Short mmCIF file of C-alpha atoms and ligand atoms in Angstrom, two decimals:
data_model
loop_
_atom_site.label_atom_id
_atom_site.label_comp_id
_atom_site.label_asym_id
_atom_site.label_seq_id
_atom_site.Cartn_x
_atom_site.Cartn_y
_atom_site.Cartn_z
CA MET W 1 140.67 158.83 69.53
CA THR W 2 140.40 157.16 73.09
CA PRO W 3 143.55 155.13 73.90
CA LEU W 4 142.70 151.39 74.17
CA ASP W 5 143.72 149.01 77.23
CA ILE W 6 142.65 145.23 76.88
CA LEU W 7 142.26 143.10 80.04
CA ILE W 8 142.64 139.36 79.27
CA MET W 9 141.44 137.05 81.71
CA ALA W 10 143.87 133.75 81.63
CA ALA W 11 144.16 132.64 85.12
CA GLY W 12 141.63 129.77 85.00
CA LYS W 13 142.61 125.91 85.46
CA GLY W 14 141.37 124.74 82.38
CA THR W 15 140.59 121.25 84.07
CA ARG W 16 138.60 119.84 81.07
CA MET W 17 141.67 120.17 78.98
CA LYS W 18 143.01 117.35 81.17
CA SER W 19 146.59 118.50 80.05
CA ARG W 20 149.54 119.54 82.30
CA LEU W 21 149.89 122.64 79.77
CA PRO W 22 147.76 125.71 80.79
CA LYS W 23 144.56 126.12 78.74
CA VAL W 24 145.64 129.56 77.35
CA LEU W 25 148.87 127.91 75.96
CA GLN W 26 147.25 125.23 74.07
CA ARG W 27 147.57 125.65 70.38
CA LEU W 28 145.46 126.61 67.36
CA ALA W 29 146.51 126.65 64.03
CA GLY W 30 150.41 126.47 65.83
CA ARG W 31 149.71 129.35 67.99
CA PRO W 32 148.89 129.64 71.39
CA LEU W 33 145.38 130.47 72.28
CA LEU W 34 146.45 133.59 74.01
CA GLN W 35 148.62 134.85 71.40
CA HIS W 36 145.50 134.70 69.17
CA VAL W 37 143.68 137.13 71.87
CA LEU W 38 146.75 139.18 71.99
CA ASP W 39 146.79 139.45 68.04
CA GLN W 40 143.12 141.23 68.46
CA ALA W 41 144.89 143.64 70.72
CA ALA W 42 147.33 144.42 67.92
CA HIS W 43 144.79 144.67 65.35
CA LEU W 44 143.04 147.25 67.34
CA GLN W 45 146.17 149.20 67.79
CA ALA W 46 145.82 148.78 71.59
CA ARG W 47 147.87 150.85 73.86
CA SER W 48 148.10 147.89 76.40
CA ALA W 49 147.27 144.63 77.51
CA ILE W 50 147.34 143.29 80.88
CA VAL W 51 147.16 139.84 80.90
CA ILE W 52 145.76 138.25 84.19
CA THR W 53 147.28 135.04 85.12
CA GLY W 54 146.72 132.37 87.84
CA HIS W 55 147.30 128.68 87.02
CA GLY W 56 150.47 127.99 85.48
CA ALA W 57 151.17 131.98 85.45
CA MET W 58 155.24 131.42 85.35
CA GLU W 59 154.82 129.36 82.13
CA VAL W 60 151.93 131.62 80.83
CA GLU W 61 153.93 134.57 81.18
CA ALA W 62 157.32 133.32 80.05
CA ALA W 63 155.72 131.98 76.86
CA THR W 64 153.82 135.14 76.11
CA ALA W 65 156.36 137.67 77.16
CA GLY W 66 157.87 137.83 73.31
CA ALA W 67 154.33 138.53 72.14
CA ALA W 68 154.80 142.25 72.50
CA SER W 69 156.98 142.50 69.48
CA VAL W 70 154.15 141.25 67.08
CA SER W 71 151.88 144.02 68.61
CA ALA W 72 154.60 146.67 68.09
CA THR W 73 154.30 146.28 64.58
CA PHE W 74 151.03 147.84 64.83
CA ASN W 75 151.68 150.10 67.58
CA PRO W 76 155.54 150.96 68.74
CA GLU W 77 153.96 152.39 72.00
CA PHE W 78 152.20 149.13 72.87
CA GLU W 79 152.95 147.69 76.56
CA LEU W 80 152.58 144.29 77.62
CA ALA W 81 151.97 143.61 81.55
CA PHE W 82 150.97 140.54 83.74
CA VAL W 83 149.10 140.59 86.90
CA ARG W 84 148.62 137.64 89.25
CA GLN W 85 145.38 136.27 90.44
CA GLU W 86 146.00 133.65 93.50
CA PRO W 87 143.37 132.41 94.46
CA GLN W 88 140.87 132.66 91.60
CA LEU W 89 137.87 134.04 93.13
CA GLY W 90 135.97 134.90 89.84
CA THR W 91 135.89 137.10 86.61
CA GLY W 92 135.18 140.23 89.10
CA HIS W 93 138.00 139.46 91.44
CA ALA W 94 140.40 138.87 88.46
CA VAL W 95 139.53 142.22 87.16
CA GLN W 96 140.03 143.93 90.43
CA GLN W 97 143.56 142.41 90.20
CA ALA W 98 144.41 144.38 87.34
CA LEU W 99 142.88 147.99 88.40
CA PRO W 100 146.12 149.22 89.91
CA GLN W 101 147.85 148.91 86.49
CA LEU W 102 144.85 150.51 84.40
CA ARG W 103 144.99 153.90 83.40
CA THR W 104 141.75 155.79 84.02
CA ASP W 105 141.65 157.82 80.59
CA GLY W 106 141.37 154.72 78.40
CA THR W 107 138.51 152.44 77.18
CA VAL W 108 138.73 149.27 78.28
CA VAL W 109 137.94 145.88 76.53
CA VAL W 110 137.94 142.56 78.57
CA LEU W 111 138.67 139.50 76.70
CA SER W 112 139.10 135.64 77.74
CA GLY W 113 142.62 134.17 76.98
CA ASP W 114 140.40 131.00 75.74
CA VAL W 115 138.28 132.68 73.00
CA PRO W 116 140.52 133.22 70.09
CA LEU W 117 138.13 134.04 67.04
CA THR W 118 136.88 137.08 67.65
CA GLN W 119 136.89 139.30 64.64
CA PRO W 120 138.63 142.89 65.09
CA ASP W 121 135.68 144.42 63.28
CA THR W 122 133.40 142.95 65.92
CA LEU W 123 135.50 144.42 68.66
CA ARG W 124 135.40 147.55 67.01
CA ALA W 125 131.66 147.85 66.76
CA LEU W 126 131.66 147.15 70.31
CA ILE W 127 134.28 149.73 71.30
CA ALA W 128 132.41 152.32 69.24
CA ALA W 129 129.29 151.56 71.53
CA SER W 130 131.11 151.96 74.79
CA GLU W 131 132.43 155.05 73.47
CA GLY W 132 129.13 156.61 72.87
CA VAL W 133 129.59 156.88 69.21
CA ILE W 134 126.33 155.57 68.54
CA ASP W 135 122.95 155.86 69.99
CA ASP W 136 123.87 159.36 71.21
CA VAL W 137 125.43 158.40 74.52
CA TYR W 138 127.89 161.19 74.86
CA ASP W 139 129.21 159.90 78.40
CA GLY W 140 130.01 156.49 77.36
CA ALA W 141 128.35 153.25 77.97
CA LEU W 142 128.86 149.76 79.44
CA ALA W 143 128.85 147.61 76.19
CA LEU W 144 128.27 144.17 76.10
CA LEU W 145 129.21 141.52 73.09
CA THR W 146 125.90 139.15 73.27
CA VAL W 147 124.79 136.13 71.06
CA THR W 148 121.71 134.01 70.79
CA LEU W 149 122.44 130.34 71.29
CA PRO W 150 119.93 127.45 70.55
CA ASP W 151 121.45 126.14 73.95
CA PRO W 152 122.23 128.73 76.39
CA THR W 153 122.94 126.44 79.33
CA GLY W 154 125.79 127.44 81.39
CA TYR W 155 126.19 131.05 80.05
CA GLY W 156 125.19 134.43 81.59
CA ARG W 157 121.63 135.42 80.35
CA ILE W 158 120.87 138.78 79.48
CA VAL W 159 118.02 140.06 81.35
CA ARG W 160 115.95 143.08 79.65
CA ASN W 161 112.98 145.29 80.76
CA ALA W 162 109.77 145.34 79.12
CA ALA W 163 111.36 148.24 76.89
CA GLY W 164 114.16 146.00 75.86
CA ALA W 165 116.73 147.60 77.90
CA VAL W 166 119.49 145.45 79.23
CA GLN W 167 118.83 145.28 83.35
CA ALA W 168 121.39 142.70 84.30
CA ILE W 169 123.28 139.40 83.50
CA VAL W 170 122.25 136.62 85.56
CA GLU W 171 124.42 133.53 85.79
CA HIS W 172 122.84 130.30 84.68
CA LYS W 173 123.44 128.85 88.16
CA ASP W 174 121.75 131.83 89.68
CA ALA W 175 118.89 132.08 87.08
CA SER W 176 115.04 131.52 87.80
CA GLU W 177 113.31 129.02 85.18
CA ALA W 178 112.09 131.75 83.44
CA GLN W 179 115.49 133.64 83.06
CA ARG W 180 116.89 130.28 82.02
CA ALA W 181 114.38 130.29 78.95
CA ILE W 182 116.42 133.55 77.66
CA THR W 183 118.63 132.68 74.68
CA GLU W 184 120.60 135.80 74.59
CA VAL W 185 123.72 135.27 76.52
CA TYR W 186 126.59 136.99 77.39
CA SER W 187 130.00 136.31 75.49
CA GLY W 188 132.45 137.22 78.31
CA ILE W 189 133.40 140.19 75.99
CA LEU W 190 132.96 143.96 77.03
CA ALA W 191 134.04 147.19 76.34
CA VAL W 192 133.67 150.10 78.67
CA PRO W 193 135.33 153.58 79.65
CA ALA W 194 138.08 152.91 82.33
CA ARG W 195 136.78 155.57 84.56
CA LEU W 196 133.15 154.12 84.95
CA LEU W 197 134.68 150.73 85.50
CA ALA W 198 136.75 151.25 88.81
CA PRO W 199 133.93 152.16 90.96
CA TRP W 200 132.08 149.37 90.21
CA LEU W 201 134.56 146.86 90.74
CA GLY W 202 134.70 148.00 94.50
CA ARG W 203 131.32 147.26 94.88
CA LEU W 204 131.00 143.47 93.71
CA THR W 205 130.04 141.02 96.41
CA ASN W 206 130.17 136.90 96.18
CA HIS W 207 126.64 136.61 97.33
CA ASN W 208 125.50 134.16 94.74
CA ALA W 209 125.38 130.40 93.75
CA GLN W 210 129.12 130.15 93.27
CA GLY W 211 130.35 132.32 96.00
CA GLU W 212 132.50 134.05 93.13
CA TYR W 213 132.89 137.69 92.54
CA TYR W 214 131.34 137.91 89.30
CA LEU W 215 132.28 140.72 86.68
CA THR W 216 128.87 140.43 85.11
CA ASP W 217 127.46 142.15 88.24
CA ILE W 218 128.64 145.40 86.99
CA VAL W 219 125.57 145.36 84.76
CA ALA W 220 123.14 145.82 87.34
CA LEU W 221 125.63 148.31 88.91
CA ALA W 222 125.62 150.44 85.66
CA VAL W 223 121.59 150.40 85.41
CA ALA W 224 121.44 151.67 89.11
CA ASP W 225 123.88 154.29 88.19
CA GLY W 226 121.94 155.69 85.14
CA VAL W 227 124.88 154.35 82.95
CA PRO W 228 123.46 153.20 79.30
CA VAL W 229 124.08 149.48 79.05
CA LEU W 230 124.14 148.51 75.48
CA ALA W 231 124.26 145.03 73.81
CA HIS W 232 126.06 144.51 70.69
CA ARG W 233 124.43 141.29 69.46
CA ILE W 234 126.27 139.07 66.83
CA SER W 235 125.01 135.60 65.13
CA ASP W 236 128.29 133.97 64.75
CA ALA W 237 128.68 132.05 67.84
CA LEU W 238 132.10 131.16 66.70
CA GLN W 239 133.41 134.36 67.34
CA VAL W 240 132.76 134.15 71.03
CA ALA W 241 133.48 130.28 71.27
CA GLY W 242 135.88 129.58 74.16
CA VAL W 243 138.08 126.51 74.44
CA ASN W 244 137.28 123.89 77.23
CA SER W 245 137.91 120.68 75.96
CA PRO W 246 139.94 118.93 73.54
CA VAL W 247 136.47 118.55 71.39
CA GLN W 248 136.05 122.32 71.18
CA LEU W 249 139.74 123.00 70.55
CA ALA W 250 139.35 120.85 67.47
CA GLU W 251 136.21 122.57 66.56
CA LEU W 252 137.58 125.93 66.59
CA GLU W 253 140.84 124.59 64.64
CA ARG W 254 138.48 123.53 61.84
CA ALA W 255 136.61 126.37 61.59
CA TYR W 256 140.20 128.79 61.90
CA GLN W 257 141.38 126.64 58.87
CA LEU W 258 138.17 126.79 56.75
CA ARG W 259 138.45 130.44 57.13
CA GLN W 260 141.93 130.46 55.78
CA ALA W 261 141.23 127.99 53.13
CA HIS W 262 138.31 130.30 51.93
CA ALA W 263 140.75 133.25 51.99
CA LEU W 264 142.96 131.18 49.44
CA MET W 265 140.39 130.21 47.40
CA GLU W 266 139.29 133.78 46.91
CA GLN W 267 142.60 134.46 45.71
CA GLY W 268 142.32 131.79 42.98
CA VAL W 269 144.26 129.05 44.62
CA ARG W 270 142.35 125.53 43.95
CA LEU W 271 141.99 123.51 46.91
CA ALA W 272 140.62 119.96 46.47
CA ASP W 273 138.96 119.87 49.70
CA PRO W 274 138.92 123.15 51.89
CA ALA W 275 138.03 120.81 54.52
CA ARG W 276 141.30 119.29 54.43
CA PHE W 277 143.73 121.88 54.60
CA ASP W 278 146.01 123.34 57.41
CA LEU W 279 148.21 126.21 57.40
CA ARG W 280 149.90 126.57 60.97
CA ASP W 281 152.40 128.70 62.61
CA ASP W 282 155.78 127.14 63.15
CA PRO W 283 155.74 126.36 67.11
CA ARG W 284 159.76 125.83 66.45
CA THR W 285 160.26 129.40 65.86
CA GLY W 286 156.99 131.36 66.14
CA VAL W 287 157.07 132.20 62.30
CA ARG W 288 153.55 132.71 61.70
CA GLY W 289 151.42 130.47 59.02
CA ALA W 290 151.66 132.26 55.80
CA LEU W 291 150.76 130.62 52.39
CA VAL W 292 151.60 133.15 49.47
CA CYS W 293 150.49 131.54 46.23
CA GLY W 294 150.73 132.62 42.47
CA GLN W 295 148.17 132.15 39.94
CA ASP W 296 146.86 128.72 39.24
CA VAL W 297 148.36 126.75 42.17
CA GLU W 298 146.61 123.33 42.95
CA ILE W 299 146.67 121.87 46.16
CA ASP W 300 145.17 118.28 46.74
CA VAL W 301 143.73 117.03 49.98
CA GLY W 302 145.57 116.50 53.41
CA CYS W 303 148.36 118.61 52.83
CA ILE W 304 150.16 120.62 56.17
CA PHE W 305 151.83 123.99 55.51
CA THR W 306 153.96 125.29 58.22
CA GLY W 307 155.49 128.86 58.75
CA ARG W 308 156.10 130.67 55.57
CA VAL W 309 155.76 129.03 52.28
CA GLU W 310 155.63 130.34 48.56
CA LEU W 311 154.56 128.52 45.67
CA GLY W 312 154.96 130.05 42.51
CA GLU W 313 152.50 130.01 39.34
CA GLY W 314 151.20 126.88 38.55
CA VAL W 315 152.74 124.78 41.48
CA GLN W 316 150.82 121.50 41.86
CA ILE W 317 151.06 119.86 45.50
CA GLY W 318 149.96 116.39 45.60
CA ALA W 319 148.00 114.75 48.34
CA HIS W 320 149.11 114.43 51.76
CA CYS W 321 152.43 116.77 51.64
CA CYS W 322 153.86 118.31 54.66
CA ILE W 323 155.63 121.72 53.63
CA ALA W 324 157.58 123.96 56.21
CA ASN W 325 159.48 127.12 55.49
CA ALA W 326 160.04 126.48 51.70
CA VAL W 327 159.86 128.43 48.48
CA ILE W 328 158.54 126.44 45.61
CA ALA W 329 159.02 127.90 42.01
CA ALA W 330 156.51 128.10 39.13
CA GLY W 331 155.64 124.95 37.52
CA ALA W 332 157.04 122.74 39.95
CA VAL W 333 155.13 119.42 40.96
CA ILE W 334 155.31 117.95 44.70
CA HIS W 335 154.14 114.49 44.03
CA PRO W 336 152.13 112.89 47.10
CA TYR W 337 153.51 112.21 50.62
CA THR W 338 156.50 114.51 50.15
CA HIS W 339 158.00 115.88 53.41
CA ILE W 340 159.64 119.33 52.93
CA ASP W 341 160.93 121.15 56.00
CA GLY W 342 163.32 124.22 55.53
CA GLU W 343 163.25 124.81 59.44
CA GLN W 344 165.23 127.98 59.81
CA ALA W 345 167.59 127.55 56.60
CA GLY W 346 164.83 127.32 54.56
CA VAL W 347 164.39 124.99 51.20
CA ALA W 348 164.29 126.30 47.72
CA VAL W 349 162.79 124.08 44.64
CA GLY W 350 163.42 125.31 41.18
CA GLU W 351 161.34 126.21 38.34
CA GLY W 352 159.63 123.13 36.84
CA ALA W 353 161.35 120.61 39.37
CA LEU W 354 159.74 117.31 40.06
CA ILE W 355 159.59 116.05 43.77
CA GLY W 356 158.39 112.73 45.11
CA PRO W 357 156.24 110.92 45.91
CA PHE W 358 157.82 110.03 49.13
CA ALA W 359 160.61 112.94 48.89
CA ARG W 360 162.32 114.32 51.93
CA LEU W 361 163.84 117.90 51.49
CA ARG W 362 165.82 119.18 54.69
CA PRO W 363 167.02 122.52 55.85
CA GLY W 364 169.42 124.19 53.20
CA ALA W 365 168.02 122.06 50.22
CA GLN W 366 168.53 124.49 47.08
CA LEU W 367 167.36 122.96 43.74
CA GLY W 368 167.61 124.34 40.57
CA ARG W 369 165.24 124.29 37.65
CA ALA W 370 164.17 120.90 36.30
CA VAL W 371 165.73 119.00 39.32
CA HIS W 372 164.24 115.54 39.70
CA ILE W 373 164.33 114.05 43.19
CA GLY W 374 162.16 110.72 43.28
CA ASN W 375 161.00 108.53 45.92
CA PHE W 376 163.08 108.00 49.11
CA VAL W 377 165.52 110.23 48.17
CA GLU W 378 166.69 112.83 51.25
CA VAL W 379 168.31 116.10 50.36
CA LYS W 380 169.97 118.13 53.25
CA ASN W 381 172.24 121.34 53.16
CA SER W 382 173.03 120.69 49.49
CA THR W 383 172.88 122.45 46.24
CA LEU W 384 171.53 120.83 43.13
CA ALA W 385 172.23 122.74 39.66
CA ASP W 386 169.44 122.77 36.87
CA GLY W 387 168.67 119.68 35.32
CA ALA W 388 170.32 117.16 38.06
CA LYS W 389 168.39 114.04 38.86
CA ALA W 390 168.43 111.74 42.08
CA ASN W 391 165.28 109.46 41.28
CA HIS W 392 165.46 106.67 43.76
CA LEU W 393 166.63 105.84 47.24
CA ALA W 394 169.49 108.12 47.91
CA TYR W 395 170.85 110.65 50.38
CA LEU W 396 172.66 113.81 49.49
CA GLY W 397 173.99 115.75 52.67
CA ASP W 398 176.37 118.93 52.42
CA ALA W 399 176.62 118.49 48.74
CA THR W 400 177.30 120.61 45.89
CA VAL W 401 176.10 119.05 42.70
CA GLY W 402 176.36 120.40 39.02
CA GLU W 403 174.08 120.71 36.53
CA ARG W 404 172.63 117.49 34.70
CA VAL W 405 174.34 115.21 37.15
CA ASN W 406 172.52 111.81 37.54
CA TYR W 407 172.79 110.36 40.82
CA GLY W 408 172.09 106.59 40.96
CA ALA W 409 169.71 104.55 42.73
CA GLY W 410 170.86 103.75 46.52
CA SER W 411 173.89 106.00 46.60
CA ILE W 412 174.77 108.45 49.62
CA THR W 413 177.31 110.96 50.67
CA ALA W 414 179.23 109.73 53.80
CA ASN W 415 179.30 113.47 54.96
CA TYR W 416 179.80 112.65 58.76
CA ASP W 417 182.85 111.17 60.25
CA GLY W 418 181.40 111.07 63.76
CA ALA W 419 182.67 114.37 64.74
CA ASN W 420 182.61 116.85 61.78
CA LYS W 421 180.33 117.14 58.49
CA HIS W 422 182.45 117.16 55.11
CA ARG W 423 181.26 118.49 51.79
CA THR W 424 180.96 116.60 48.61
CA VAL W 425 181.45 118.24 45.53
CA ILE W 426 179.98 116.74 42.25
CA GLU W 427 180.77 118.76 39.04
CA ALA W 428 178.32 119.07 36.02
CA ASP W 429 177.38 116.15 34.03
CA VAL W 430 178.82 113.52 36.27
CA HIS W 431 177.10 109.90 36.55
CA ILE W 432 177.03 108.41 39.92
CA GLY W 433 176.23 104.80 39.60
CA SER W 434 173.93 102.91 41.83
CA ASN W 435 174.86 102.08 45.25
CA CYS W 436 177.96 104.15 45.69
CA VAL W 437 179.14 105.68 48.88
CA LEU W 438 181.21 108.91 48.22
CA VAL W 439 183.27 109.67 51.37
CA ALA W 440 183.71 113.42 52.25
CA PRO W 441 185.37 115.60 51.50
CA ILE W 442 185.48 114.50 47.94
CA THR W 443 185.39 116.03 44.50
CA ILE W 444 184.07 114.11 41.42
CA GLY W 445 185.20 115.99 38.42
CA ALA W 446 183.19 117.00 35.74
CA GLY W 447 181.91 114.31 33.28
CA ALA W 448 183.37 111.73 35.38
CA THR W 449 181.50 108.42 35.97
CA VAL W 450 181.63 106.14 39.06
CA GLY W 451 180.87 102.93 38.65
CA GLY W 452 178.06 101.06 40.60
CA GLY W 453 179.06 99.88 43.78
CA SER W 454 181.70 101.92 44.70
CA THR W 455 182.97 103.44 47.91
CA VAL W 456 184.94 106.60 46.61
CA THR W 457 187.34 108.05 49.18
CA LYS W 458 189.67 109.83 46.56
CA ALA W 459 189.02 112.67 44.03
CA VAL W 460 187.61 111.24 40.62
CA PRO W 461 189.28 113.24 37.93
CA ALA W 462 187.15 114.96 35.31
CA GLY W 463 185.97 112.67 32.52
CA ALA W 464 187.61 109.53 34.00
CA LEU W 465 185.53 106.32 35.32
CA GLY W 466 186.45 105.85 38.95
CA VAL W 467 185.54 102.05 40.16
CA ALA W 468 186.33 101.23 43.88
CA ARG W 469 185.20 97.91 44.76
CA GLY W 470 186.28 94.33 45.03
CA LYS W 471 187.24 92.55 41.64
CA GLN W 472 184.47 90.17 39.97
CA VAL W 473 186.14 86.84 40.10
CA HIS W 474 184.69 83.68 38.80
CA LEU W 475 185.19 80.26 40.21
CA THR W 476 184.45 78.08 37.30
CA ASN W 477 183.17 74.50 37.95
CA TRP W 478 181.70 75.58 41.16
CA THR W 479 179.07 73.38 42.86
CA ARG W 480 176.44 74.70 45.47
CA PRO W 481 176.23 73.27 48.65
CA ALA W 482 173.39 70.54 48.65
CA LYS W 483 171.19 69.01 51.26
CA LEU W 484 172.49 65.42 52.51
CA PRO W 485 170.14 62.81 51.64
CA LYS W 486 168.08 61.73 54.70
CA PRO W 487 169.56 58.33 55.94
C1 LIG P 1 131.50 133.63 82.25
C2 LIG P 1 130.33 134.79 82.60
C3 LIG P 1 129.13 134.32 81.74
C4 LIG P 1 129.66 134.34 80.17
C5 LIG P 1 130.72 133.22 79.90
C6 LIG P 1 130.95 133.24 78.65
C7 LIG P 1 130.87 135.67 84.77
C8 LIG P 1 130.50 135.55 86.06
N1 LIG P 1 130.31 134.72 83.92
O1 LIG P 1 131.02 132.63 82.86
O2 LIG P 1 128.10 135.65 81.93
O3 LIG P 1 128.38 133.98 79.78
O4 LIG P 1 131.51 133.55 80.65
O5 LIG P 1 131.61 132.45 78.35
O6 LIG P 1 132.06 136.25 84.42
N2 LIG P 1 138.95 133.46 85.01
C9 LIG P 1 139.90 134.24 85.83
N3 LIG P 1 139.83 134.15 87.17
C10 LIG P 1 138.88 133.66 87.67
C11 LIG P 1 137.54 133.17 87.04
C12 LIG P 1 137.71 133.25 85.68
O7 LIG P 1 141.13 134.39 85.02
O8 LIG P 1 138.62 133.96 89.13
C13 LIG P 1 138.93 133.49 83.45
C14 LIG P 1 138.78 132.18 83.06
O9 LIG P 1 140.24 131.70 82.74
C15 LIG P 1 138.14 132.27 81.73
C16 LIG P 1 137.23 133.58 81.88
O10 LIG P 1 137.75 134.16 83.30
O11 LIG P 1 139.21 132.76 80.33
C17 LIG P 1 135.76 132.99 82.16
O12 LIG P 1 135.90 132.28 83.13
P1 LIG P 1 134.69 131.29 83.19
O13 LIG P 1 135.00 130.35 84.44
O14 LIG P 1 134.97 130.30 81.88
O15 LIG P 1 133.34 131.87 83.04
P2 LIG P 1 132.05 131.42 83.03
O16 LIG P 1 131.66 130.73 84.45
O17 LIG P 1 131.93 130.32 81.94
CA1 LIG P 2 133.13 129.74 86.18
#
């Protein structure tokens, strides 16, 4: 197999995004656009990728350097390199900058850093065409990915002769009226043997409407040299759609999410509405969006999954939940508007647990079987054993909670003294009344009861009732203040 080297053009400014962030770092499903394109290089098991940067070059390079590791999982020999194009004098000029780094024994695929949804199979077919695998072109060919668009405005047109052979690409601004009527356009993606590409690049000129060095001019040069030019035409415009504006970014986001939603439904996951489903990478850690589901999982509308989330058999996710980096065991029910974010430490929800509505599970929340967490309850870095319940308006931070504990409404662990965090241990079968403050470090012994309204600072022995609040007093014959009669 001929080695594959990918060139990714990413020097453009992306003016229409109206953003400080370089365009290729804008995120689609939580992942920078350029990373989506590098993923394609990975799927193709490319030998190298050369990213051509310009606008925001430092930022783009810094954000992308770690990407090599992803590609290395496909090809350990993978190399990622950057070249600068300053100033930007056109797509042909961009590729010229990469030429010194480009090896001559490979096949080159040219991609754009802002075209994220090209399918690997499409690129494989394009590469096969350039390597002469089809059409009896044994010495290699220039293979163009083309698409027919109802409105081809702005794109380079594919000009063919009477026999249907590709003769040239003519940019919209340089095209005649007759050429502008052509609806087959160049996608911006091509494949060609490197040894053919190099000499053409040296012959490009900027004598055109935009005064730019057009990469697309290599087509006419190939024809002049007698090198076959093959158009691999696809009908799915999404695969070659670029991101130029927030509207286009949102359109591609929806298309990408719909693809993910359909893939899950094909595995049997029941989504109430595939158009209202999101699965994203976690931009904080770079963990890839992955939703791993058992049988008979149901997900209601408007849920957002981030990073790696596992849902066991029969799990039900209510409407409008946000769930990141969590493992939810079989039969658990997550009621609407629940926020679960495991960040790095993760969150685990046990079998048959009932969570929410309006619950918040934070990193290190480890819940056993049949745990109940109700509305406006926050759990952070705490273990709750099987059958423990905190049903209303409560906080559990840095706590170890035993089996069957009932944790009353409005109660909190005071886990932070302003400098350090301390643990609260609540042993099995404890009953914490409403509105208690458990000042950590503290242990409530097995089977103990803490009276409502107590601020507890000392350990409560097993089986005891701990009460720590002002004693109730009665002033008999008490008369309420009354308003004085008006004079
Ligand atoms: C280009 C093609 C056009 C095709 C269209 C598909 C040329 C001359 N034209 O047009 O035939 O239909 O893509 O979308 O190639 N870039 C650089 N350096 C530059 C100029 C551009 O890195 O000097 C990068 C851009 O950041 C972008 C890509 O190259 O990622 C394409 O550039 P763009 O200006 O969008 O090309 P078009 O004029 O749209
Ligand atoms: Ca342009």
